[in-house]
CSV table of C-alpha atoms and ligand atoms in Angstrom, one decimal:
chain,number,residue,atom,x,y,z
A,139,MET,CA,-64.8,29.2,11.5
A,140,ASN,CA,-65.6,27.3,8.6
A,141,TYR,CA,-62.5,27.0,6.6
A,142,ARG,CA,-62.2,25.0,3.3
A,143,GLU,CA,-59.4,22.5,2.7
A,144,PRO,CA,-56.5,22.9,2.1
A,145,LEU,CA,-55.7,26.1,3.9
A,146,PHE,CA,-52.2,27.4,3.9
A,147,ARG,CA,-50.4,29.8,6.0
A,148,PRO,CA,-46.7,31.2,6.9
A,149,PRO,CA,-45.0,29.9,9.4
A,150,ALA,CA,-45.0,33.3,11.1
A,151,GLU,CA,-48.7,33.3,11.2
A,152,ALA,CA,-49.7,30.9,13.4
A,153,GLU,CA,-51.0,33.1,16.0
A,154,SER,CA,-53.1,35.0,13.5
A,155,LEU,CA,-56.9,35.1,13.7
A,156,ILE,CA,-57.2,33.7,9.6
A,157,PHE,CA,-60.1,34.0,7.3
A,158,GLN,CA,-60.7,32.9,3.9
A,159,VAL,CA,-61.6,35.8,1.4
A,160,ALA,CA,-61.2,32.9,-1.8
A,161,TYR,CA,-60.1,29.7,-2.3
A,162,GLY,CA,-57.3,28.7,-3.8
A,163,CYS,CA,-54.6,30.1,-6.0
A,164,PRO,CA,-55.4,32.0,-9.2
A,165,HIS,CA,-52.5,31.3,-11.1
A,166,ASN,CA,-52.3,27.2,-10.5
A,167,THR,CA,-49.4,27.0,-13.1
A,168,CYS,CA,-46.2,26.9,-10.8
A,169,ARG,CA,-44.4,23.6,-12.0
A,170,PHE,CA,-42.7,23.0,-7.7
A,171,CYS,CA,-45.5,23.8,-5.9
A,172,ALA,CA,-48.5,21.6,-5.3
A,173,MET,CA,-50.3,23.6,-2.5
A,174,TYR,CA,-53.5,24.1,-4.5
A,175,LYS,CA,-53.2,21.7,-6.9
A,176,TYR,CA,-56.4,20.0,-6.5
A,177,SER,CA,-59.0,23.4,-5.7
A,178,ARG,CA,-60.4,25.7,-8.4
A,179,TYR,CA,-59.9,29.1,-7.1
A,180,GLU,CA,-63.0,30.9,-6.3
A,181,GLU,CA,-63.3,34.6,-5.1
A,182,ARG,CA,-65.5,34.8,-2.1
A,183,GLU,CA,-69.0,36.9,-1.8
A,184,TYR,CA,-68.8,40.0,0.2
A,185,ASP,CA,-71.4,39.5,2.2
A,186,GLU,CA,-70.5,35.7,3.1
A,187,VAL,CA,-67.0,37.4,4.1
A,188,LEU,CA,-68.2,39.8,6.4
A,189,ALA,CA,-70.8,37.1,8.1
A,190,ASP,CA,-67.1,35.4,9.0
A,191,PHE,CA,-65.8,38.8,10.3
A,192,LYS,CA,-69.0,39.2,12.6
A,193,LYS,CA,-68.9,36.1,13.9
A,194,ALA,CA,-65.4,35.9,14.8
A,195,ALA,CA,-65.5,39.4,16.6
A,196,LYS,CA,-68.3,38.0,19.1
A,197,SER,CA,-65.6,35.1,20.1
A,198,TYR,CA,-62.2,37.1,19.8
A,199,PRO,CA,-62.8,41.1,20.5
A,200,GLU,CA,-59.1,41.4,21.0
A,201,THR,CA,-57.6,40.2,18.3
A,202,GLN,CA,-55.0,42.3,17.2
A,203,ARG,CA,-53.1,40.0,14.2
A,204,ILE,CA,-54.8,38.5,11.2
A,205,PHE,CA,-54.2,36.9,7.8
A,206,LEU,CA,-55.9,36.8,5.1
A,207,ALA,CA,-56.0,33.2,2.7
A,208,ASP,CA,-55.4,32.0,0.2
A,209,GLY,CA,-53.0,31.9,-2.4
A,210,ASP,CA,-52.8,35.8,-3.8
A,211,VAL,CA,-55.2,37.7,-2.1
A,212,MET,CA,-53.3,41.1,-3.3
A,213,ILE,CA,-55.0,40.1,-6.6
A,214,LEU,CA,-58.6,41.1,-5.4
A,215,PRO,CA,-59.7,44.4,-6.6
A,216,PHE,CA,-58.7,47.6,-4.8
A,217,GLU,CA,-62.5,48.6,-4.3
A,218,LYS,CA,-63.2,45.0,-2.2
A,219,LEU,CA,-59.7,45.1,-0.6
A,220,GLN,CA,-60.3,48.0,0.5
A,221,LYS,CA,-63.8,47.2,2.1
A,222,TYR,CA,-62.5,44.2,3.8
A,223,LEU,CA,-60.0,46.4,6.0
A,224,MET,CA,-62.7,49.0,6.8
A,225,LYS,CA,-64.1,46.6,8.2
A,226,LEU,CA,-61.8,44.8,9.9
A,227,ASN,CA,-60.7,47.8,11.5
A,228,ASP,CA,-64.3,48.3,12.4
A,229,LEU,CA,-64.5,44.9,14.1
A,230,PHE,CA,-61.7,44.6,16.1
A,231,PRO,CA,-60.8,47.2,18.0
A,232,ARG,CA,-57.1,46.2,18.7
A,233,LEU,CA,-56.0,45.6,15.2
A,234,THR,CA,-52.4,46.0,14.8
A,235,ARG,CA,-51.7,44.6,11.2
A,236,VAL,CA,-53.5,42.4,8.1
A,237,ASN,CA,-51.4,40.2,6.4
A,238,VAL,CA,-51.7,38.4,2.7
A,239,TYR,CA,-49.6,36.3,0.4
A,240,ALA,CA,-49.3,38.8,-3.0
A,241,ASN,CA,-47.8,37.6,-6.2
A,242,GLY,CA,-45.3,40.3,-8.0
A,243,SER,CA,-48.2,41.8,-10.8
A,244,SER,CA,-51.0,42.0,-8.0
A,245,ILE,CA,-49.4,44.3,-6.4
A,246,LEU,CA,-48.3,46.4,-9.7
A,247,SER,CA,-52.0,46.4,-10.6
A,248,LYS,CA,-52.8,48.7,-7.7
A,249,THR,CA,-51.1,51.9,-7.9
A,250,LYS,CA,-48.9,53.3,-5.7
A,251,GLU,CA,-51.5,55.5,-3.8
A,252,GLN,CA,-53.7,52.5,-3.4
A,253,LEU,CA,-51.1,50.8,-1.4
A,254,CYS,CA,-50.5,53.0,0.8
A,255,GLU,CA,-53.9,53.4,1.3
A,256,LEU,CA,-54.1,49.8,2.0
A,257,ARG,CA,-51.0,50.2,4.6
A,258,GLN,CA,-52.8,52.9,7.0
A,259,LEU,CA,-55.6,50.3,6.4
A,260,LYS,CA,-53.2,48.3,8.2
A,261,LEU,CA,-52.8,45.7,5.6
A,262,HIS,CA,-48.7,45.1,6.7
A,263,THR,CA,-46.7,41.9,5.5
A,264,LEU,CA,-47.0,40.3,1.9
A,265,TYR,CA,-45.6,37.0,1.4
A,266,LEU,CA,-44.2,36.9,-1.8
A,267,GLY,CA,-42.7,34.2,-3.5
A,268,LEU,CA,-40.1,35.4,-5.6
A,269,GLU,CA,-38.3,31.7,-5.7
A,270,THR,CA,-35.8,33.0,-8.1
A,271,GLY,CA,-33.8,35.9,-9.8
A,272,ASP,CA,-33.1,34.1,-12.7
A,273,GLU,CA,-35.9,34.9,-15.5
A,274,GLU,CA,-35.4,31.8,-18.0
A,275,LEU,CA,-35.8,29.4,-14.9
A,276,LEU,CA,-39.2,31.7,-13.6
A,277,LYS,CA,-40.1,31.0,-17.0
A,278,LEU,CA,-39.1,27.0,-17.2
A,279,VAL,CA,-41.4,26.8,-13.8
A,280,ASN,CA,-44.4,28.9,-15.7
A,281,LYS,CA,-44.3,30.7,-12.2
A,282,GLY,CA,-46.3,33.7,-14.5
A,283,GLU,CA,-44.4,36.3,-13.3
A,284,THR,CA,-40.8,38.5,-14.0
A,285,ALA,CA,-38.1,39.1,-11.4
A,286,GLU,CA,-37.8,42.3,-12.9
A,287,LYS,CA,-41.3,42.9,-12.0
A,288,MET,CA,-41.0,41.1,-8.7
A,289,ILE,CA,-38.4,43.8,-7.9
A,290,ASP,CA,-40.5,46.3,-8.6
A,291,ALA,CA,-43.6,45.6,-6.6
A,292,VAL,CA,-41.3,44.8,-3.7
A,293,ARG,CA,-39.4,48.4,-3.6
A,294,ILE,CA,-43.1,50.0,-4.3
A,295,SER,CA,-44.3,48.3,-1.3
A,296,GLN,CA,-41.8,49.2,0.9
A,297,GLU,CA,-42.3,53.2,-0.2
A,298,CYS,CA,-45.5,52.5,1.0
A,299,GLY,CA,-44.4,51.3,4.5
A,300,LEU,CA,-45.8,47.6,3.6
A,301,ARG,CA,-43.5,45.3,5.0
A,302,CYS,CA,-42.7,42.4,2.0
A,303,SER,CA,-41.4,39.0,3.3
A,304,VAL,CA,-39.5,37.6,0.4
A,305,MET,CA,-38.7,33.3,-0.3
A,306,VAL,CA,-36.7,31.9,-2.8
A,307,LEU,CA,-36.3,28.1,-3.6
A,308,LEU,CA,-32.6,26.5,-3.0
A,309,GLY,CA,-32.7,23.3,-5.5
A,310,LEU,CA,-35.2,24.8,-8.2
A,311,GLY,CA,-32.6,25.1,-11.2
A,312,GLY,CA,-32.4,21.9,-10.4
A,313,LYS,CA,-28.4,20.4,-10.3
A,314,LYS,CA,-27.4,22.1,-14.0
A,315,GLY,CA,-29.4,25.3,-13.1
A,316,SER,CA,-27.9,25.9,-9.6
A,317,GLY,CA,-25.3,28.2,-9.7
A,318,LYS,CA,-27.1,30.6,-12.4
A,319,HIS,CA,-30.1,30.4,-9.7
A,320,ALA,CA,-27.9,31.1,-6.5
A,321,LEU,CA,-25.9,34.6,-8.4
A,322,GLU,CA,-29.4,35.3,-9.9
A,323,THR,CA,-31.5,35.4,-7.1
A,324,ALA,CA,-28.7,36.9,-4.8
A,325,MET,CA,-28.9,39.9,-7.1
A,326,ALA,CA,-32.6,40.1,-7.7
A,327,LEU,CA,-32.5,40.4,-3.8
A,328,ASN,CA,-30.1,42.7,-3.4
A,329,LYS,CA,-32.3,45.3,-5.4
A,330,MET,CA,-35.2,44.0,-3.3
A,331,GLN,CA,-34.0,44.6,0.1
A,332,PRO,CA,-36.8,43.0,1.6
A,333,LYS,CA,-37.5,43.7,5.2
A,334,LEU,CA,-38.0,39.3,5.5
A,335,LEU,CA,-36.1,37.2,3.4
A,336,SER,CA,-36.9,33.4,3.8
A,337,ALA,CA,-35.2,30.4,1.7
A,338,LEU,CA,-36.9,26.9,1.7
A,339,ARG,CA,-35.8,24.2,-0.6
A,340,TYR,CA,-38.0,22.8,-3.0
A,341,VAL,CA,-39.0,18.8,-2.6
A,342,GLU,CA,-40.9,16.9,-4.9
A,343,VAL,CA,-44.1,16.1,-4.0
A,344,PRO,CA,-47.3,14.6,-5.1
A,345,GLY,CA,-48.7,17.5,-7.7
A,346,THR,CA,-45.4,18.5,-8.7
A,347,LYS,CA,-43.9,18.4,-12.4
A,348,MET,CA,-40.4,19.9,-12.8
A,349,PHE,CA,-39.2,20.9,-16.8
A,350,SER,CA,-37.5,18.2,-18.9
A,351,GLY,CA,-34.1,17.4,-17.8
A,352,TYR,CA,-34.5,19.0,-14.0
A,353,GLU,CA,-32.2,16.7,-11.7
A,354,THR,CA,-33.1,17.1,-7.8
A,355,VAL,CA,-29.9,18.3,-6.0
A,356,SER,CA,-28.8,16.6,-3.1
A,357,GLU,CA,-28.5,18.3,0.0
A,358,TYR,CA,-25.2,19.4,0.0
A,359,GLU,CA,-25.6,20.6,-3.2
A,360,ALA,CA,-28.3,22.7,-1.6
A,361,VAL,CA,-26.7,23.9,1.3
A,362,CYS,CA,-23.5,24.8,-1.4
A,363,GLU,CA,-26.2,26.7,-3.2
A,364,LEU,CA,-27.4,28.4,0.4
A,365,ARG,CA,-24.1,29.3,0.8
A,366,LYS,CA,-23.3,31.0,-2.5
A,367,ILE,CA,-27.0,32.9,-2.7
A,368,ILE,CA,-26.0,34.5,0.9
A,369,GLU,CA,-22.0,34.9,0.0
A,370,ASN,CA,-23.5,37.2,-2.6
A,371,LEU,CA,-26.2,39.2,-0.6
A,372,GLU,CA,-25.5,43.0,0.0
A,373,LEU,CA,-28.6,43.2,2.5
A,374,GLU,CA,-28.8,46.2,4.7
A,375,ARG,CA,-31.6,45.5,6.8
A,376,THR,CA,-33.4,42.3,6.8
A,377,VAL,CA,-34.3,39.9,8.7
A,378,PHE,CA,-33.0,36.3,7.0
A,379,ARG,CA,-34.5,33.0,7.8
A,380,ALA,CA,-34.3,29.4,6.6
A,381,ASN,CA,-36.1,26.8,9.3
A,382,HIS,CA,-38.9,25.9,7.6
A,383,ALA,CA,-39.2,21.4,7.6
A,384,SER,CA,-37.6,21.7,3.8
A,385,ASN,CA,-34.3,23.2,4.7
A,386,PRO,CA,-31.5,21.0,4.9
A,387,VAL,CA,-30.4,22.8,8.5
A,388,PRO,CA,-32.2,25.6,10.1
A,389,MET,CA,-30.4,28.7,10.3
A,390,GLU,CA,-31.6,32.2,11.1
A,391,GLY,CA,-29.9,35.7,11.5
A,392,ARG,CA,-29.8,39.5,10.6
A,393,PHE,CA,-28.3,41.2,7.8
A,394,PRO,CA,-25.8,42.8,7.5
A,395,ASN,CA,-24.6,41.9,10.8
A,396,ASP,CA,-24.8,38.4,10.8
A,397,LYS,CA,-23.6,37.1,7.3
A,398,ALA,CA,-20.0,36.3,8.7
A,399,ARG,CA,-21.5,34.2,11.2
A,400,ILE,CA,-23.9,32.4,8.5
A,401,LEU,CA,-21.6,32.1,6.3
A,402,ALA,CA,-19.0,30.3,8.7
A,403,GLU,CA,-21.9,28.1,9.5
A,404,LEU,CA,-22.3,27.0,6.0
A,405,ASP,CA,-18.7,26.4,5.5
A,406,TYR,CA,-18.4,24.3,8.6
A,407,LEU,CA,-21.1,22.2,7.8
A,408,ILE,CA,-20.1,21.6,4.4
A,409,ALA,CA,-16.5,20.7,5.5
A,410,ARG,CA,-18.0,18.6,8.5
A,411,GLY,CA,-18.3,15.7,5.6
A,412,GLY,CA,-22.1,15.1,7.3
A,413,LEU,CA,-24.6,15.8,4.4
A,414,ASP,CA,-25.8,13.3,1.8
A,415,ARG,CA,-24.7,13.6,-1.5
A,416,ASN,CA,-26.0,11.6,-3.1
A,417,GLY,CA,-29.8,12.3,-2.6
A,418,PRO,CA,-32.1,14.9,-0.8
A,419,GLY,CA,-30.9,13.5,3.0
A,420,GLN,CA,-33.4,13.0,6.1
A,421,LEU,CA,-36.6,14.7,5.5
A,422,PRO,CA,-39.7,15.2,6.9
A,423,PHE,CA,-42.5,12.7,7.0
A,424,PHE,CA,-44.9,15.6,6.2
A,425,LEU,CA,-42.9,16.4,3.3
B,598,SF4,S1,-46.0,29.3,-5.2
B,598,SF4,FE1,-48.0,31.0,-5.7
B,598,SF4,S2,-48.7,31.7,-7.4
B,598,SF4,FE2,-47.7,29.6,-7.9
B,598,SF4,S3,-49.0,28.5,-7.8
B,598,SF4,FE3,-47.9,28.4,-5.9
B,598,SF4,S4,-49.7,28.8,-4.7
B,598,SF4,FE4,-50.3,29.7,-6.6
């Protein structure tokens, strides 16, 4: 397969067959994200993508999981998505799920009937970056989405049987905005009730440019912020993970059963005194 770099996928898609149906991100304005900063958005031609599907079907006919890239595949017109999914179903008889990155407004550009139809065609998990439930902060970081819309998008998708994997970003509000970011994020998540929730941490890398007055939270503050989010979550059935390389400590569990255990682990970490209070702590070399 010929991929155009950079190519990103969620950690859970490590075993999936990946096709790029577009290159880059159609929005590309978020201050905290450098993923596609140096690439121009381009939707690929249908025939070109179809040729990739056919070629891969010859080499990997047993494929069950497919991830369609790049940055916001749900922005494609319904008819094009439908055609891609129909082809994938034809070419890969053992296909069980097709997963994509999605934004709130691109999900809401489809009707509920269309979302249900895409689900019938094995569209399965939508990875959506809520980042924060704080509407003011979403504007400050140029997300181009409102929390209210993203809540609607997740609720409607899940009503159609799609699974939403929602990401939030620790440290996004900086030192001053940390408390509000944590509380409003928990409130938005409670309204969404996502099936999957991931906490990542904002880390400054080339290509990111935060709003004026932004001060990076320390490792200690990031963990306290995560504690505040967890404490305020009232999730009925969600798998939670904070095991991305950007996190100070890897953790995971299921809500509601593991909430008390996760809080206890965070309390232990905070009380133990080993967290960096002046900087971000030890970060992996690639961040
Ligand atoms: S966070 Fe998502 S929508 Fe924003 S620039 Fe990055 S890939 Fe695009």
